Structure formats: structure tokens, C-alpha cells
PDB file of C-alpha atoms in Angstrom:
ATOM      1  CA  MET J1312     -70.105 -22.896  81.144  1.00 70.00           C
ATOM      2  CA  THR J1313     -73.097 -25.007  82.046  1.00 89.00           C
ATOM      3  CA  LEU J1314     -76.676 -23.870  82.238  1.00 96.00           C
ATOM      4  CA  GLU J1315     -77.904 -26.359  84.803  1.00 97.00           C
ATOM      5  CA  VAL J1316     -80.713 -24.269  86.285  1.00 98.00           C
ATOM      6  CA  THR J1317     -82.091 -23.159  82.936  1.00 98.00           C
ATOM      7  CA  SER J1318     -81.789 -26.742  81.673  1.00 98.00           C
ATOM      8  CA  LEU J1319     -83.833 -27.997  84.622  1.00 98.00           C
ATOM      9  CA  TYR J1320     -86.700 -25.597  83.976  1.00 98.00           C
ATOM     10  CA  ALA J1321     -86.494 -26.046  80.200  1.00 98.00           C
ATOM     11  CA  GLY J1322     -86.915 -29.783  80.757  1.00 98.00           C
ATOM     12  CA  LEU J1323     -89.824 -29.401  83.170  1.00 98.00           C
ATOM     13  CA  LEU J1324     -91.567 -26.853  80.982  1.00 98.00           C
ATOM     14  CA  SER J1325     -91.051 -29.054  77.916  1.00 98.00           C
ATOM     15  CA  LEU J1326     -92.896 -31.846  79.708  1.00 98.00           C
ATOM     16  CA  LEU J1327     -95.740 -29.433  80.405  1.00 98.00           C
ATOM     17  CA  LEU J1328     -95.812 -28.432  76.727  1.00 98.00           C
ATOM     18  CA  PHE J1329     -95.968 -32.121  75.789  1.00 98.00           C
ATOM     19  CA  PHE J1330     -98.946 -32.575  78.129  1.00 97.00           C
ATOM     20  CA  LEU J1331    -100.727 -29.534  76.656  1.00 97.00           C
ATOM     21  CA  SER J1332    -100.064 -30.798  73.124  1.00 97.00           C
ATOM     22  CA  ILE J1333    -101.460 -34.238  73.926  1.00 97.00           C
ATOM     23  CA  ARG J1334    -104.631 -32.594  75.266  1.00 96.00           C
ATOM     24  CA  VAL J1335    -105.088 -30.785  71.928  1.00 96.00           C
ATOM     25  CA  ILE J1336    -104.495 -33.983  69.949  1.00 97.00           C
ATOM     26  CA  ARG J1337    -106.922 -35.986  72.087  1.00 97.00           C
ATOM     27  CA  ARG J1338    -109.655 -33.389  71.682  1.00 97.00           C
ATOM     28  CA  ARG J1339    -109.082 -33.252  67.923  1.00 97.00           C
ATOM     29  CA  ARG J1340    -109.461 -37.019  67.697  1.00 98.00           C
ATOM     30  CA  ALA J1341    -112.504 -37.141  69.974  1.00 97.00           C
ATOM     31  CA  ALA J1342    -114.250 -34.380  68.027  1.00 97.00           C
ATOM     32  CA  GLY J1343    -113.080 -35.580  64.584  1.00 97.00           C
ATOM     33  CA  ILE J1344    -111.462 -32.224  63.783  1.00 97.00           C
ATOM     34  CA  PRO J1345    -108.231 -32.783  61.801  1.00 95.00           C
ATOM     35  CA  ILE J1346    -107.497 -29.073  61.226  1.00 95.00           C
ATOM     36  CA  GLY J1347    -108.783 -25.782  62.588  1.00 95.00           C
ATOM     37  CA  ASP J1348    -111.176 -25.769  65.516  1.00 97.00           C
ATOM     38  CA  ALA J1349    -114.670 -26.126  63.908  1.00 97.00           C
ATOM     39  CA  GLY J1350    -115.975 -23.851  66.667  1.00 97.00           C
ATOM     40  CA  ASP J1351    -115.366 -26.534  69.302  1.00 96.00           C
ATOM     41  CA  LEU J1352    -114.972 -24.536  72.520  1.00 93.00           C
ATOM     42  CA  SER J1353    -113.025 -27.260  74.295  1.00 93.00           C
ATOM     43  CA  LEU J1354    -110.544 -27.505  71.431  1.00 95.00           C
ATOM     44  CA  ILE J1355    -110.236 -23.729  71.175  1.00 94.00           C
ATOM     45  CA  ARG J1356    -109.452 -23.414  74.874  1.00 93.00           C
ATOM     46  CA  ARG J1357    -106.892 -26.219  74.735  1.00 94.00           C
ATOM     47  CA  GLN J1358    -105.250 -24.690  71.672  1.00 96.00           C
ATOM     48  CA  ARG J1359    -105.028 -21.318  73.388  1.00 94.00           C
ATOM     49  CA  ALA J1360    -103.527 -22.865  76.526  1.00 94.00           C
ATOM     50  CA  GLN J1361    -100.868 -24.476  74.338  1.00 96.00           C
ATOM     51  CA  GLY J1362    -100.385 -21.353  72.204  1.00 96.00           C
ATOM     52  CA  ASN J1363    -100.140 -19.009  75.162  1.00 96.00           C
ATOM     53  CA  PHE J1364     -97.527 -21.286  76.692  1.00 97.00           C
ATOM     54  CA  ILE J1365     -95.487 -21.172  73.484  1.00 97.00           C
ATOM     55  CA  GLU J1366     -95.799 -17.377  73.319  1.00 97.00           C
ATOM     56  CA  TYR J1367     -94.206 -16.740  76.724  1.00 98.00           C
ATOM     57  CA  VAL J1368     -91.991 -19.626  77.809  1.00 98.00           C
ATOM     58  CA  PRO J1369     -89.225 -19.448  75.151  1.00 98.00           C
ATOM     59  CA  ILE J1370     -88.317 -15.809  75.823  1.00 98.00           C
ATOM     60  CA  VAL J1371     -88.174 -16.316  79.592  1.00 98.00           C
ATOM     61  CA  LEU J1372     -85.992 -19.417  79.150  1.00 98.00           C
ATOM     62  CA  LEU J1373     -83.718 -17.476  76.800  1.00 98.00           C
ATOM     63  CA  LEU J1374     -83.431 -14.637  79.305  1.00 98.00           C
ATOM     64  CA  MET J1375     -82.744 -17.139  82.092  1.00 98.00           C
ATOM     65  CA  ALA J1376     -79.996 -18.765  80.022  1.00 98.00           C
ATOM     66  CA  LEU J1377     -78.390 -15.401  79.269  1.00 97.00           C
ATOM     67  CA  ALA J1378     -78.486 -14.429  82.940  1.00 97.00           C
ATOM     68  CA  GLU J1379     -77.137 -17.807  84.027  1.00 97.00           C
ATOM     69  CA  ALA J1380     -74.325 -17.618  81.477  1.00 96.00           C
ATOM     70  CA  GLN J1381     -73.304 -14.310  83.037  1.00 95.00           C
ATOM     71  CA  GLY J1382     -73.103 -15.783  86.520  1.00 94.00           C
ATOM     72  CA  THR J1383     -76.440 -14.843  88.058  1.00 95.00           C
ATOM     73  CA  GLN J1384     -76.966 -16.448  91.450  1.00 95.00           C
ATOM     74  CA  VAL J1385     -78.536 -19.895  91.346  1.00 96.00           C
ATOM     75  CA  LEU J1386     -81.206 -18.963  93.900  1.00 97.00           C
ATOM     76  CA  ALA J1387     -82.409 -16.052  91.744  1.00 96.00           C
ATOM     77  CA  LEU J1388     -82.621 -18.327  88.710  1.00 98.00           C
ATOM     78  CA  HIS J1389     -84.547 -20.968  90.656  1.00 98.00           C
ATOM     79  CA  PHE J1390     -86.941 -18.274  91.832  1.00 98.00           C
ATOM     80  CA  VAL J1391     -87.636 -17.154  88.274  1.00 98.00           C
ATOM     81  CA  GLY J1392     -87.899 -20.713  86.971  1.00 98.00           C
ATOM     82  CA  ALA J1393     -90.242 -21.850  89.739  1.00 98.00           C
ATOM     83  CA  VAL J1394     -92.440 -18.775  89.351  1.00 98.00           C
ATOM     84  CA  LEU J1395     -92.669 -19.392  85.602  1.00 98.00           C
ATOM     85  CA  LEU J1396     -93.453 -23.083  86.052  1.00 98.00           C
ATOM     86  CA  VAL J1397     -96.184 -22.498  88.636  1.00 98.00           C
ATOM     87  CA  GLY J1398     -97.609 -19.659  86.568  1.00 98.00           C
ATOM     88  CA  ARG J1399     -97.767 -21.737  83.427  1.00 98.00           C
ATOM     89  CA  ILE J1400     -99.408 -24.664  85.237  1.00 97.00           C
ATOM     90  CA  ALA J1401    -102.013 -22.362  86.811  1.00 96.00           C
ATOM     91  CA  HIS J1402    -102.746 -20.565  83.545  1.00 95.00           C
ATOM     92  CA  ALA J1403    -102.970 -23.740  81.484  1.00 93.00           C
ATOM     93  CA  THR J1404    -105.255 -25.369  84.030  1.00 91.00           C
ATOM     94  CA  ALA J1405    -107.613 -22.395  84.006  1.00 92.00           C
ATOM     95  CA  LEU J1406    -107.580 -21.809  80.273  1.00 86.00           C
ATOM     96  CA  SER J1407    -107.951 -25.468  79.336  1.00 78.00           C
ATOM     97  CA  SER J1408    -111.206 -26.091  81.168  1.00 75.00           C
ATOM     98  CA  ILE J1409    -114.575 -25.141  79.734  1.00 73.00           C
ATOM     99  CA  LYS J1410    -115.646 -23.251  82.856  1.00 77.00           C
ATOM    100  CA  GLY J1411    -112.253 -21.684  83.345  1.00 71.00           C
ATOM    101  CA  ASN J1412    -111.026 -20.265  86.610  1.00 83.00           C
ATOM    102  CA  MET J1413    -110.282 -16.566  86.468  1.00 89.00           C
ATOM    103  CA  VAL J1414    -108.275 -16.644  89.707  1.00 92.00           C
ATOM    104  CA  PHE J1415    -105.900 -19.274  88.287  1.00 92.00           C
ATOM    105  CA  ARG J1416    -105.855 -17.618  84.886  1.00 93.00           C
ATOM    106  CA  VAL J1417    -105.046 -14.136  86.194  1.00 95.00           C
ATOM    107  CA  GLY J1418    -102.690 -15.529  88.832  1.00 96.00           C
ATOM    108  CA  GLY J1419    -100.911 -17.644  86.235  1.00 96.00           C
ATOM    109  CA  MET J1420    -100.392 -14.651  83.974  1.00 97.00           C
ATOM    110  CA  ALA J1421     -99.239 -12.523  86.914  1.00 98.00           C
ATOM    111  CA  LEU J1422     -96.608 -15.136  87.754  1.00 98.00           C
ATOM    112  CA  THR J1423     -95.600 -15.431  84.095  1.00 98.00           C
ATOM    113  CA  PHE J1424     -95.262 -11.651  83.800  1.00 98.00           C
ATOM    114  CA  THR J1425     -93.257 -11.606  87.032  1.00 98.00           C
ATOM    115  CA  SER J1426     -90.745 -14.046  85.567  1.00 98.00           C
ATOM    116  CA  LEU J1427     -90.649 -12.156  82.256  1.00 98.00           C
ATOM    117  CA  ILE J1428     -90.124  -8.733  83.811  1.00 98.00           C
ATOM    118  CA  THR J1429     -87.643 -10.047  86.388  1.00 97.00           C
ATOM    119  CA  THR J1430     -85.454 -11.682  83.753  1.00 98.00           C
ATOM    120  CA  ALA J1431     -85.746  -8.670  81.446  1.00 98.00           C
ATOM    121  CA  ILE J1432     -84.630  -6.263  84.183  1.00 96.00           C
ATOM    122  CA  LEU J1433     -81.927  -8.667  85.319  1.00 96.00           C
ATOM    123  CA  ASN J1434     -80.499  -8.888  81.796  1.00 97.00           C
ATOM    124  CA  LEU J1435     -80.681  -5.129  81.309  1.00 96.00           C
ATOM    125  CA  GLY J1436     -78.790  -4.714  84.581  1.00 96.00           C
ATOM    126  CA  LEU J1437     -76.203  -7.267  83.534  1.00 95.00           C
ATOM    127  CA  ALA J1438     -75.749  -5.578  80.154  1.00 95.00           C
ATOM    128  CA  ALA J1439     -75.303  -2.189  81.798  1.00 95.00           C
ATOM    129  CA  GLY J1440     -72.913  -3.541  84.390  1.00 91.00           C
ATOM    130  CA  PHE J1441     -75.212  -2.776  87.326  1.00 88.00           C
ATOM    131  CA  VAL J1442     -75.816  -6.369  88.360  1.00 71.00           C
ATOM    132  CA  VAL J1443     -72.923  -8.546  89.379  1.00 58.00           C
TER     133      VAL J1443
END
């Protein structure tokens, strides 16, 4: 059993996490804040973009892997993975900037929730024998 689709999106999303982490580190260095946030709004927003990513991505990747291991169609997995990736990019972009962009932020979360709910329902269907 190989998990090629999940592996692809895990790799792409890991690169995005790396980028978000570097943004936090750079802001810490620029502001001279080794720990905490010292009330620095830019650092707080970058930390939340990174934290929010970490809060959602692992469970969706796990659910994708479980669905893929049970033979879910590749196209369905690519749909979920692409929706998650675009959602996380949109959300991180909006949350990371000082001004923010509510359209990207809300849209990014909507896409993230779509991937979460889709994979949850898919796995429930697989477990119950309803999805082949």
C-alpha cells in the first residue's frame, strides 16, 4: 500500500509550514523577541497563522491517509488535498498581514472546513461500509 496522494499534499503543506515558521523566526529576530510575543502585533499574527495551520492540517492529512489506505478514488483525494492547500495558503496570507483580509481569512477557513468535513464523512462512510 502506498499513500502517494497524501504524501504529495503532506510534502506541499510541510513546505508551507516551513515558510510560516521562517516568518515567525524572522519577526522574532527583527523585533528582538526571543520568547513570547511582547505585544508585537505582527509577531502575534504570524504566530497565529502558524498555530492555526498546525491545528488543522495534521488531522486532515491523517483522514486523507486513512481514506487513501482504504482505496478511495485518487480524484477525490486530490480534491480534498487541493482544497486544503488553497485554504491554508489563503488563510495564512490573510492572518499573517497586519491589515488582514477577511475575504481570504474566511474563505481559507471555509476551504479548510470543507476538507475536514469531507474527509470526516468519507472516513465515517468507509468505516460503516457505505463508501466503496
